């Protein structure tokens, strides 16, 4: 450790990179701040705590901001400055929020903001790892009461070898892409994509990652111990005993009876009717007692908390002790399933998947590669040819609400579905299309992201996308009451909200393609996680049976409304000949062939797309004529396109012409070119020579002489 200008610097060698933390110099008016350097990447993390709020939730806001100066770029757009958070930034903010949030006391209601600003980026040194480390440090250094520290690592597997903090090259070769976060005691967040990997291999990677997290947590503990501010004094919003007693007396066990109503809306209405009666009764009592209006509002807030506590306790007791779920299912039982395809004529592929009271429609659309999503960020600038967009309208839960651009939750659920299906998408060479899947949640009672994976997979197969295998998703839950632990298959809304674990697993019959896990309790053992994975595998296979009954394999033919694709390869030196000056040649082909779409790749691939194969074939013939090589001795009939004093130029095919010198226009001497040919005339010529620069010499004279013979 060294100290310079009030700055303290701590270093740790971590998998071949220097991890450096600087405290005490930057953002000193915040409660806590840390600058984390991981190799060449650097993130400034700042935590600020505000006043307590009368909310029924914890007002934590986590931001992750990538500044373009971090990679020496000026932002695009009219204003040339960073705008709203990108999808990548939103997903990273969620990945930081998810492991932090459960570490705060359930009664903590102070405003907390954690801001991560990416100052420098080397793609091989994950700024996301630095951001969560910095966030945890900023909270710890600021004396914020939470059960940290917490840290994150990325894990890959190349040739069977697990790698912590892989480089970009290693990540591309890996069959596991795992992000894991947790404390020194347990894992509490997992995000993973995998190429049909076994559950056992995924579990090994998670356990390996947790061992590396312990090193980062110990590093933080040293820094916090030496630099932390005094713990902030917080007044937790505990429910007054007299309110708790009054609510429970009025309830008299009625909520307990309502919990076991199996139909979601009926159960919700019954519980809300009881709650409303209790609120109205107590509010009337407070008014009769002359209680101040503001105090009545506060008391109603506490009443709602007691009502929820009664509901939570009963749901958890039923599951762990009586092994009864709110809808009457067994712990490993999946809700009724239904699958259907081809709902609409004009979509390229569509499917509807229903699981209990969760219903998701998915549509697949195919387009040219130019329709790929352009991703511009600090770590990459690339085109994404497979996209999945998830929409969750309020009517799906019988509510009214805002409609507009997707929120964090919709972006996160869409990313999970996209990751699960991406593993089975054919390569660009196998299937040269941009592919978009849109998920419309029509009805929801939990696990809509997993239903999205099921309907999305079926819609891809219905569209004729040759995916490697069908993919199904299932959400597992866990409820822990003391030493009693119960694992639930296919959790619904109540179980998700009141449970201790949300473990989403997607995969094929052969292995896992995606995982998302969030754990609210102190931790679960390897054995419990293994049991959950195995229970999920059995459930996944059951769901796949229903899906494959609706569509056993990807269709061999595309929809008649979907664009068809053919590819030809040309010499890269011929690309500009096909394009022509100012795009003139390629545009003329497009116009001649009924607006066929033509994409030319830098490697010489020419991709033709149209709903009618006839026009693709016509365009391919025209391109083939342009790129063909002229041979000496060939005979062409072409149009005179230019006349000079020394001869005329003949177009052999679009983009290729040759010179017929005045001396080779006729058998006798010619004084003026115009005496023999005029602009636009069609004449027959023979190729007599091609020079080293590719210029073609033609002769009409040779044709005339051959006719005499």
XYZ file of C-alpha atoms in Angstrom:
709
model
C 0.000 0.000 0.000
C 1.185 3.526 -0.798
C -0.278 6.920 0.056
C -0.147 10.017 -2.158
C -2.106 13.293 -1.789
C -4.590 11.770 0.684
C -5.119 8.924 -1.757
C -4.723 5.368 -0.522
C -3.957 2.695 -3.079
C -4.473 -1.042 -2.601
C -3.402 -3.656 -5.135
C -4.164 -7.322 -5.741
C -2.844 -9.615 -8.457
C -5.941 -11.295 -9.866
C -5.617 -13.794 -12.710
C -2.758 -12.069 -14.465
C -4.070 -8.524 -14.048
C -3.439 -5.898 -11.440
C -6.577 -5.015 -9.501
C -6.039 -1.595 -7.957
C -8.390 0.308 -5.648
C -7.936 4.018 -4.922
C -9.841 5.658 -2.066
C -9.836 9.052 -0.388
C -9.216 11.323 -3.380
C -12.324 11.385 -5.604
C -15.985 12.291 -4.972
C -15.388 13.059 -1.302
C -18.811 14.631 -0.692
C -20.535 11.316 -1.389
C -21.035 8.864 1.467
C -18.554 6.495 -0.120
C -16.462 6.321 -3.290
C -13.831 4.062 -4.817
C -11.911 4.096 -8.077
C -11.306 0.528 -9.217
C -8.708 -0.194 -11.888
C -8.710 -3.676 -13.395
C -5.856 -3.791 -15.860
C -6.505 -0.878 -18.234
C -10.193 -0.669 -17.319
C -11.301 1.786 -14.628
C -14.647 2.489 -12.944
C -15.519 5.192 -10.426
C -18.200 3.897 -8.042
C -20.046 6.283 -5.735
C -22.723 5.627 -3.088
C -25.048 8.263 -1.657
C -27.663 7.738 1.076
C -30.670 10.028 1.387
C -33.502 10.429 3.851
C -35.882 7.570 4.747
C -39.025 7.359 2.616
C -42.535 6.176 3.424
C -42.357 3.537 0.737
C -43.421 -0.089 0.900
C -40.209 -0.986 -0.948
C -36.486 -0.238 -0.698
C -35.681 2.784 -2.958
C -32.323 1.588 -4.305
C -31.172 2.962 -7.663
C -28.112 1.545 -9.412
C -26.668 3.178 -12.527
C -23.924 1.942 -14.831
C -22.690 4.598 -17.267
C -20.223 3.972 -20.082
C -18.500 7.154 -21.198
C -17.270 7.164 -24.789
C -14.099 8.972 -23.757
C -13.154 5.744 -21.973
C -12.167 4.316 -25.366
C -11.204 7.581 -27.046
C -14.422 8.059 -29.022
C -16.752 11.000 -29.579
C -20.410 9.906 -29.309
C -22.548 9.817 -32.436
C -25.833 11.633 -32.870
C -26.649 15.291 -33.360
C -25.642 16.426 -29.864
C -22.419 14.382 -29.710
C -22.935 13.407 -26.098
C -24.080 10.327 -24.210
C -27.851 9.925 -24.126
C -30.247 7.525 -22.438
C -28.740 4.271 -21.123
C -28.098 1.658 -23.783
C -29.438 -1.875 -23.441
C -25.926 -3.002 -22.487
C -25.726 -0.382 -19.716
C -29.195 -1.300 -18.445
C -28.300 -4.995 -18.229
C -25.078 -4.214 -16.377
C -26.938 -1.965 -13.936
C -29.320 -4.868 -13.248
C -26.381 -7.246 -12.774
C -25.034 -4.923 -10.053
C -28.424 -4.218 -8.463
C -29.442 -7.876 -8.143
C -26.634 -9.047 -5.807
C -26.708 -5.795 -3.774
C -30.447 -5.472 -3.090
C -31.001 -8.630 -0.962
C -28.092 -7.656 1.316
C -30.018 -4.718 2.821
C -32.317 -5.134 5.812
C -35.944 -5.650 4.742
C -36.992 -2.636 6.856
C -34.384 -0.288 5.344
C -36.189 2.535 3.520
C -33.555 5.236 2.976
C -32.975 6.455 -0.564
C -29.754 4.863 -1.820
C -28.090 5.628 -5.129
C -25.064 3.753 -6.440
C -23.506 5.348 -9.523
C -20.855 3.572 -11.606
C -19.024 5.640 -14.223
C -16.787 3.762 -16.644
C -13.680 5.920 -17.129
C -11.422 3.615 -19.168
C -12.001 0.303 -20.938
C -9.912 -2.571 -22.178
C -12.383 -5.244 -23.376
C -10.136 -7.994 -21.969
C -10.535 -6.520 -18.462
C -14.220 -6.536 -17.560
C -15.450 -3.131 -16.325
C -18.525 -4.935 -14.941
C -16.371 -6.799 -12.407
C -14.771 -3.513 -11.385
C -18.198 -1.844 -11.124
C -19.711 -4.309 -8.630
C -16.489 -4.385 -6.627
C -16.518 -0.574 -6.554
C -20.231 -0.441 -5.661
C -19.722 -2.796 -2.732
C -16.690 -0.804 -1.571
C -18.499 2.538 -1.882
C -21.318 1.262 0.344
C -18.913 -0.270 2.860
C -16.637 2.778 2.973
C -19.650 5.076 3.380
C -20.888 3.280 6.488
C -24.047 2.104 4.758
C -25.633 -0.799 6.683
C -25.710 -3.810 4.368
C -24.515 -7.387 4.630
C -21.567 -7.106 2.240
C -19.006 -7.054 0.822
C -20.070 -8.671 -2.421
C -18.108 -9.322 -5.625
C -18.532 -10.623 -9.169
C -16.470 -12.717 -11.583
C -16.847 -13.983 -15.142
C -16.164 -17.666 -15.824
C -15.539 -19.333 -19.189
C -14.650 -22.882 -20.179
C -12.266 -23.558 -23.056
C -11.394 -27.143 -23.982
C -12.792 -28.326 -20.652
C -10.685 -25.874 -18.618
C -12.451 -23.304 -16.408
C -11.081 -19.768 -16.778
C -11.751 -16.828 -14.444
C -11.924 -13.388 -16.068
C -11.472 -14.614 -19.668
C -10.157 -12.404 -22.460
C -12.410 -11.592 -25.417
C -10.694 -14.311 -27.467
C -11.146 -16.900 -24.713
C -14.805 -15.941 -24.305
C -15.411 -16.495 -28.032
C -13.978 -20.027 -27.777
C -15.871 -20.868 -24.578
C -18.902 -23.138 -24.268
C -19.894 -21.480 -20.957
C -20.411 -17.741 -20.428
C -21.046 -17.350 -16.697
C -21.342 -14.242 -14.542
C -21.591 -14.986 -10.837
C -21.840 -12.727 -7.773
C -21.976 -13.347 -4.061
C -20.555 -12.811 -0.599
C -17.834 -14.910 1.015
C -20.586 -17.123 2.401
C -22.718 -17.820 -0.651
C -23.615 -17.129 -4.263
C -26.614 -14.826 -4.646
C -26.693 -14.053 -8.382
C -25.957 -16.101 -11.501
C -26.315 -15.149 -15.159
C -25.181 -17.675 -17.764
C -25.322 -18.729 -21.371
C -24.096 -22.173 -22.431
C -23.871 -24.323 -25.533
C -26.061 -27.212 -24.338
C -23.832 -27.946 -21.337
C -24.753 -30.461 -18.625
C -26.160 -29.344 -15.270
C -23.159 -30.876 -13.483
C -20.702 -28.816 -15.543
C -22.668 -25.618 -14.898
C -22.652 -26.339 -11.164
C -18.883 -26.942 -11.197
C -18.389 -23.570 -12.901
C -20.583 -21.811 -10.309
C -18.681 -23.360 -7.404
C -15.333 -22.508 -9.013
C -16.459 -18.914 -9.484
C -17.495 -18.617 -5.846
C -14.004 -19.601 -4.707
C -12.574 -16.676 -6.696
C -15.195 -14.316 -5.249
C -13.916 -15.073 -1.738
C -10.533 -13.574 -2.703
C -12.164 -10.336 -3.874
C -14.317 -10.113 -0.739
C -11.281 -10.527 1.537
C -9.531 -7.748 -0.424
C -12.513 -5.448 0.165
C -12.703 -6.300 3.865
C -9.148 -5.053 4.353
C -9.859 -1.758 2.563
C -13.140 -1.166 4.419
C -11.606 -2.004 7.804
C -8.932 0.668 7.322
C -11.014 3.417 5.686
C -14.735 3.095 6.490
C -16.699 6.009 7.907
C -18.783 5.427 11.055
C -21.938 3.427 10.401
C -24.857 5.631 9.372
C -27.593 5.769 11.991
C -30.741 4.423 10.404
C -34.234 4.272 11.837
C -35.817 1.111 10.527
C -39.517 1.243 9.797
C -40.795 -1.407 12.178
C -44.513 -1.933 12.637
C -45.875 -0.763 16.031
C -47.026 -3.733 18.124
C -50.537 -2.344 18.655
C -51.129 -2.083 14.883
C -49.819 -5.597 14.336
C -52.146 -6.961 17.020
C -55.168 -5.027 15.733
C -54.722 -6.252 12.159
C -54.266 -9.890 13.187
C -57.318 -9.725 15.450
C -59.511 -8.422 12.622
C -58.095 -10.937 10.151
C -58.939 -13.891 12.418
C -57.444 -16.418 9.996
C -59.429 -15.317 6.949
C -56.356 -14.596 4.783
C -55.057 -18.088 5.543
C -58.240 -19.560 4.063
C -58.125 -17.286 1.001
C -54.530 -18.247 0.148
C -55.550 -21.732 -0.998
C -58.075 -20.486 -3.579
C -56.535 -21.957 -6.718
C -57.592 -19.443 -9.380
C -55.295 -16.404 -9.387
C -57.807 -13.581 -9.911
C -60.380 -15.101 -7.565
C -57.714 -15.567 -4.888
C -56.434 -12.027 -5.377
C -59.941 -10.554 -5.160
C -60.708 -12.526 -1.988
C -57.500 -11.422 -0.260
C -57.972 -7.809 -1.342
C -61.576 -7.790 -0.043
C -60.353 -8.922 3.395
C -57.529 -6.379 3.337
C -59.840 -3.541 2.334
C -62.321 -4.403 5.085
C -59.536 -4.360 7.710
C -58.117 -1.065 6.400
C -61.555 0.575 6.372
C -62.391 -0.634 9.899
C -59.113 0.585 11.415
C -59.199 3.889 9.524
C -62.681 4.564 10.930
C -61.412 3.773 14.442
C -58.473 6.191 14.044
C -60.780 8.971 12.857
C -63.124 8.371 15.795
C -60.130 8.608 18.142
C -59.099 11.948 16.586
C -55.844 10.647 15.142
C -54.039 13.190 12.946
C -54.557 12.759 9.177
C -50.831 12.291 8.459
C -50.592 9.679 11.204
C -53.556 7.825 9.723
C -51.727 7.659 6.374
C -48.644 6.328 8.146
C -50.705 3.778 10.063
C -52.306 2.561 6.835
C -48.796 1.987 5.489
C -48.024 -0.209 8.520
C -51.372 -1.994 8.192
C -50.485 -2.989 4.619
C -47.157 -4.370 5.817
C -48.838 -6.539 8.443
C -51.359 -7.804 5.896
C -48.541 -8.783 3.542
C -46.608 -10.396 6.411
C -49.633 -12.587 7.220
C -49.887 -13.607 3.566
C -46.148 -14.305 3.238
C -46.023 -16.379 6.418
C -48.983 -18.526 5.387
C -47.736 -19.150 1.836
C -44.329 -20.181 3.184
C -45.847 -22.376 5.926
C -48.137 -24.161 3.501
C -45.234 -24.928 1.174
C -42.642 -26.034 3.745
C -44.896 -27.807 6.256
C -48.029 -28.962 4.447
C -46.345 -29.254 1.010
C -49.342 -27.434 -0.454
C -48.974 -24.693 -3.063
C -51.472 -21.832 -3.522
C -52.886 -23.421 -6.684
C -53.003 -26.935 -5.233
C -50.079 -28.418 -7.172
C -47.402 -30.723 -5.836
C -43.917 -29.271 -5.342
C -42.565 -30.816 -8.560
C -45.736 -30.416 -10.616
C -45.954 -28.210 -13.706
C -49.094 -26.239 -14.519
C -51.281 -27.398 -17.468
C -49.455 -26.881 -20.765
C -50.650 -26.003 -24.273
C -48.715 -25.239 -27.456
C -49.893 -24.027 -30.863
C -48.263 -22.686 -34.041
C -49.301 -20.725 -37.164
C -51.775 -18.354 -35.562
C -51.488 -15.685 -38.270
C -51.100 -16.012 -42.020
C -48.694 -13.178 -42.789
C -46.132 -13.686 -40.030
C -43.065 -15.671 -41.095
C -43.488 -17.900 -38.041
C -45.709 -17.712 -34.967
C -46.483 -19.715 -31.842
C -48.552 -19.547 -28.677
C -47.378 -21.197 -25.470
C -49.595 -21.424 -22.392
C -48.588 -22.648 -18.951
C -51.398 -22.282 -16.431
C -52.331 -18.611 -16.362
C -49.163 -17.532 -18.158
C -49.586 -17.169 -21.914
C -47.060 -15.840 -24.427
C -47.354 -15.309 -28.177
C -44.144 -15.127 -30.219
C -43.582 -14.089 -33.826
C -40.410 -14.637 -35.839
C -39.479 -12.313 -38.706
C -36.683 -12.938 -41.208
C -34.845 -10.178 -43.016
C -31.630 -9.375 -44.875
C -28.390 -9.189 -42.915
C -28.447 -5.417 -43.351
C -31.371 -5.462 -40.880
C -29.041 -6.696 -38.124
C -28.980 -4.422 -35.085
C -25.960 -2.127 -35.045
C -24.465 -2.120 -31.569
C -22.183 0.784 -30.766
C -20.611 0.784 -27.335
C -17.337 1.233 -25.544
C -16.363 -2.433 -25.772
C -17.781 -3.394 -29.164
C -19.195 -2.104 -32.414
C -20.889 -4.900 -34.245
C -24.067 -6.128 -35.864
C -26.403 -8.452 -33.959
C -28.297 -10.688 -36.393
C -30.465 -12.458 -33.798
C -32.728 -10.304 -31.648
C -35.446 -11.126 -29.133
C -37.728 -8.386 -27.865
C -40.005 -8.987 -24.867
C -43.172 -6.973 -24.263
C -45.137 -7.091 -21.014
C -48.335 -5.019 -21.304
C -50.282 -4.261 -18.139
C -53.392 -6.031 -19.413
C -51.510 -9.330 -19.035
C -52.072 -9.060 -15.279
C -55.484 -7.393 -15.509
C -54.171 -3.916 -14.714
C -53.928 -0.489 -16.250
C -50.580 1.278 -16.388
C -47.976 3.072 -18.452
C -47.257 2.180 -22.055
C -44.091 3.298 -23.758
C -40.516 2.230 -24.286
C -39.428 -0.996 -22.537
C -38.308 -0.727 -18.919
C -35.412 -2.441 -17.182
C -37.438 -5.552 -16.455
C -38.553 -6.003 -20.070
C -35.005 -5.478 -21.330
C -33.679 -7.992 -18.800
C -36.284 -10.656 -19.610
C -35.703 -10.160 -23.333
C -31.948 -10.563 -22.878
C -32.461 -13.812 -20.961
C -34.693 -15.234 -23.689
C -32.274 -14.099 -26.376
C -29.332 -15.735 -24.599
C -31.223 -19.024 -24.228
C -32.149 -19.226 -27.917
C -28.916 -17.782 -29.328
C -27.089 -21.005 -28.467
C -29.132 -22.956 -31.062
C -29.309 -20.321 -33.819
C -27.557 -21.477 -37.036
C -24.457 -19.624 -38.190
C -24.622 -16.838 -40.753
C -23.121 -19.156 -43.387
C -25.802 -21.782 -42.716
C -28.692 -19.318 -42.596
C -27.829 -15.824 -43.900
C -30.754 -13.951 -42.370
C -31.297 -11.362 -39.690
C -33.767 -12.946 -37.254
C -36.113 -11.100 -34.906
C -38.353 -12.794 -32.358
C -40.984 -10.668 -30.615
C -42.589 -11.974 -27.433
C -46.010 -10.638 -26.462
C -47.043 -11.607 -22.934
C -50.831 -11.929 -23.118
C -51.404 -13.315 -19.642
C -49.030 -13.644 -16.700
C -48.905 -15.490 -13.420
C -45.147 -15.948 -13.176
C -42.400 -17.336 -15.437
C -43.327 -15.252 -18.494
C -39.645 -15.040 -19.497
C -39.487 -18.841 -19.630
C -42.736 -19.042 -21.577
C -41.115 -16.560 -23.967
C -38.288 -19.039 -24.564
C -40.799 -21.823 -25.285
C -42.978 -19.811 -27.681
C -39.903 -18.193 -29.247
C -38.342 -21.585 -29.948
C -41.531 -22.858 -31.591
C -41.961 -19.709 -33.688
C -38.388 -20.092 -34.981
C -39.121 -23.669 -36.026
C -42.420 -22.613 -37.607
C -40.541 -19.953 -39.585
C -38.157 -22.579 -40.960
C -35.086 -21.436 -39.039
C -32.900 -24.579 -38.785
C -32.189 -24.293 -35.055
C -29.992 -27.019 -33.557
C -32.697 -28.146 -31.105
C -35.901 -26.970 -29.439
C -35.368 -24.952 -26.253
C -37.679 -24.818 -23.228
C -37.431 -22.739 -20.076
C -38.660 -23.324 -16.546
C -38.520 -21.268 -13.340
C -37.627 -23.010 -10.098
C -38.225 -21.661 -6.613
C -37.134 -22.359 -3.076
C -38.722 -21.654 0.278
C -36.653 -21.963 3.436
C -38.261 -21.981 6.889
C -35.567 -22.669 9.452
C -34.015 -26.000 8.504
C -36.916 -26.907 6.226
C -36.132 -26.347 2.543
C -38.634 -26.964 -0.241
C -37.787 -26.752 -3.944
C -40.627 -25.785 -6.273
C -40.968 -26.545 -9.980
C -42.597 -23.962 -12.267
C -43.206 -21.183 -9.750
C -46.128 -18.802 -10.133
C -46.467 -15.168 -9.072
C -47.063 -15.596 -5.311
C -44.247 -18.142 -4.980
C -41.851 -15.921 -6.902
C -42.698 -12.859 -4.806
C -42.608 -14.562 -1.397
C -39.982 -17.252 -2.060
C -36.252 -17.229 -1.344
C -34.936 -18.136 -4.781
C -35.817 -17.460 -8.401
C -33.860 -19.937 -10.516
C -34.644 -19.800 -14.249
C -33.138 -22.574 -16.369
C -33.476 -22.968 -20.139
C -32.136 -25.710 -22.333
C -32.606 -28.484 -24.853
C -33.009 -32.195 -24.178
C -29.195 -32.420 -24.219
C -28.183 -29.557 -21.946
C -28.478 -26.067 -20.522
C -28.441 -22.968 -22.744
C -29.147 -20.237 -20.154
C -29.490 -19.691 -16.417
C -30.590 -16.752 -14.305
C -30.598 -17.106 -10.531
C -31.331 -14.693 -7.705
C -31.215 -15.827 -4.078
C -32.646 -13.791 -1.199
C -31.492 -16.004 1.704
C -27.974 -16.228 3.141
C -27.110 -19.030 0.788
C -27.935 -22.514 -0.370
C -25.680 -25.531 -0.431
C -24.264 -27.217 -3.507
C -26.548 -30.171 -2.796
C -29.702 -28.029 -2.862
C -28.587 -26.290 -6.051
C -27.865 -29.674 -7.612
C -31.323 -30.926 -6.620
C -32.935 -27.817 -8.130
C -31.039 -28.294 -11.408
C -32.061 -31.949 -11.648
C -35.700 -31.156 -10.830
C -35.594 -28.442 -13.507
C -34.144 -30.870 -16.071
C -37.063 -33.254 -15.566
C -39.549 -30.407 -15.886
C -37.817 -29.084 -19.003
C -38.080 -32.458 -20.734
C -41.795 -32.601 -19.908
C -42.332 -29.162 -21.470
C -40.298 -30.102 -24.556
C -42.607 -33.088 -25.129
C -45.593 -30.727 -25.389
C -43.747 -28.297 -27.664
C -42.479 -31.035 -29.985
C -45.983 -32.457 -30.270
C -47.005 -29.108 -31.791
C -43.977 -28.903 -34.116
C -41.502 -31.811 -34.069
C -38.738 -30.099 -36.081
C -37.958 -26.877 -37.962
C -39.846 -26.602 -41.242
C -37.866 -27.332 -44.389
C -39.532 -24.497 -46.298
C -39.857 -20.837 -45.382
C -43.186 -19.031 -45.369
C -44.266 -17.806 -48.802
C -44.200 -14.319 -47.298
C -40.628 -14.669 -46.017
C -37.753 -13.473 -48.185
C -35.707 -16.194 -49.890
C -31.916 -16.054 -49.925
C -29.192 -17.237 -52.273
C -25.476 -16.586 -51.993
C -22.707 -16.433 -54.574
C -19.040 -15.730 -54.036
C -17.006 -13.374 -56.175
C -13.402 -12.280 -56.241
C -13.004 -9.390 -53.785
C -11.297 -7.433 -56.577
C -14.599 -7.513 -58.460
C -16.697 -5.980 -55.677
C -16.365 -2.449 -56.976
C -17.246 -3.624 -60.493
C -20.552 -4.981 -59.169
C -21.259 -1.805 -57.223
C -20.194 0.546 -60.013
C -19.467 4.282 -59.794
C -21.742 5.779 -57.151
C -23.593 2.457 -56.881
C -24.859 2.799 -60.442
C -24.399 -0.841 -61.503
C -25.898 -2.505 -58.439
C -28.810 -0.082 -58.443
C -29.574 -0.921 -62.058
C -29.644 -4.640 -61.170
C -32.041 -3.931 -58.289
C -34.357 -1.985 -60.608
C -34.247 -4.621 -63.357
C -35.004 -7.435 -60.894
C -38.100 -6.156 -59.089
C -36.270 -4.492 -56.180
C -34.265 -7.561 -55.193
C -32.123 -6.884 -52.104
C -28.391 -7.362 -52.613
C -25.832 -7.277 -49.802
C -22.135 -7.499 -50.636
C -19.808 -8.593 -47.831
C -16.120 -7.712 -47.636
C -15.138 -11.376 -47.991
C -16.704 -11.533 -51.471
C -20.075 -13.007 -50.516
C -22.981 -11.555 -52.479
C -26.311 -12.215 -50.739
C -29.521 -11.955 -52.780
C -32.924 -11.733 -51.098
C -36.457 -11.585 -52.484
C -39.791 -13.283 -51.813
C -39.715 -14.625 -55.417
C -36.771 -16.898 -56.287
C -37.142 -16.003 -60.003
C -35.902 -12.462 -59.410
C -33.019 -13.724 -57.288
C -31.909 -15.959 -60.166
C -32.143 -13.092 -62.644
C -30.033 -10.847 -60.418
C -27.458 -13.599 -59.917
C -27.116 -13.977 -63.701
C -26.455 -10.260 -64.087
C -23.833 -10.273 -61.331
C -22.233 -13.399 -62.813
C -21.889 -11.576 -66.129
C -20.198 -8.643 -64.425
C -17.645 -10.678 -62.495
C -16.812 -13.206 -65.189
C -13.294 -13.011 -66.626
C -12.919 -12.105 -70.310
C -10.955 -14.655 -72.352
C -8.929 -13.960 -75.517
C -10.770 -15.358 -78.530
C -14.281 -14.873 -77.089
C -16.888 -13.283 -79.349
C -19.455 -10.790 -78.045
C -22.287 -8.743 -79.494
C -22.364 -5.503 -77.554
C -23.561 -1.932 -77.598
C -21.401 1.020 -78.626
C -21.350 3.128 -75.459
C -18.608 5.648 -76.249
C -16.951 7.010 -79.390
C -13.502 8.588 -79.480
C -11.264 9.648 -82.413
C -9.132 6.529 -81.925
C -11.982 4.038 -81.730
C -15.145 3.052 -79.884
C -15.942 1.343 -76.582
C -18.245 -1.666 -76.639
C -20.165 -2.828 -73.542
C -19.697 -6.601 -73.353
C -21.942 -6.816 -70.253
C -22.855 -4.332 -67.517
C -19.647 -3.103 -65.934
C -17.328 -4.581 -68.561
C -16.373 -2.935 -71.846
C -13.525 -3.068 -74.318
C -11.909 -0.867 -76.968
C -12.240 -1.528 -80.665
C -9.482 0.590 -82.239
C -10.344 2.500 -85.422
C -7.879 0.298 -87.311
C -9.883 -2.803 -86.315
C -13.350 -1.532 -87.168
C -13.346 -2.670 -90.801
C -11.243 -4.530 -93.353
C -10.362 -1.307 -95.168
C -8.954 1.929 -93.767
C -11.480 4.026 -91.782
C -11.115 7.834 -91.615
C -13.792 8.488 -88.989
C -15.260 6.071 -86.451
C -18.727 7.515 -87.112
C -18.473 6.340 -90.738
C -18.805 2.742 -89.455
C -20.713 2.857 -86.140
C -22.896 5.233 -84.204
C -23.581 5.502 -80.475
C -26.017 2.783 -79.445
C -25.300 0.445 -82.360
C -24.992 -3.265 -81.610
C -21.896 -4.819 -83.195
C -20.149 -8.182 -82.974
C -16.492 -8.186 -81.921
C -13.752 -10.619 -80.962
C -11.398 -10.318 -77.968
C -7.866 -10.111 -79.365
C -5.829 -9.056 -76.322
C -6.039 -8.346 -72.575
C -3.166 -6.276 -71.201
C -1.588 -6.482 -67.719
C -4.033 -3.873 -66.404
C -7.058 -5.895 -67.524
C -7.895 -3.623 -70.485
C -9.653 -5.484 -73.289
C -8.843 -4.988 -76.985
C -11.590 -5.875 -79.457
C -11.696 -6.366 -83.218
C -14.671 -6.136 -85.590
C -12.271 -6.666 -88.478
C -11.428 -10.179 -87.226
C -15.121 -11.111 -87.294
C -15.568 -9.818 -90.853
C -12.494 -11.723 -92.044
C -13.691 -14.943 -90.438
C -17.047 -14.651 -92.203
C -15.302 -14.665 -95.581
C -13.544 -17.885 -94.719
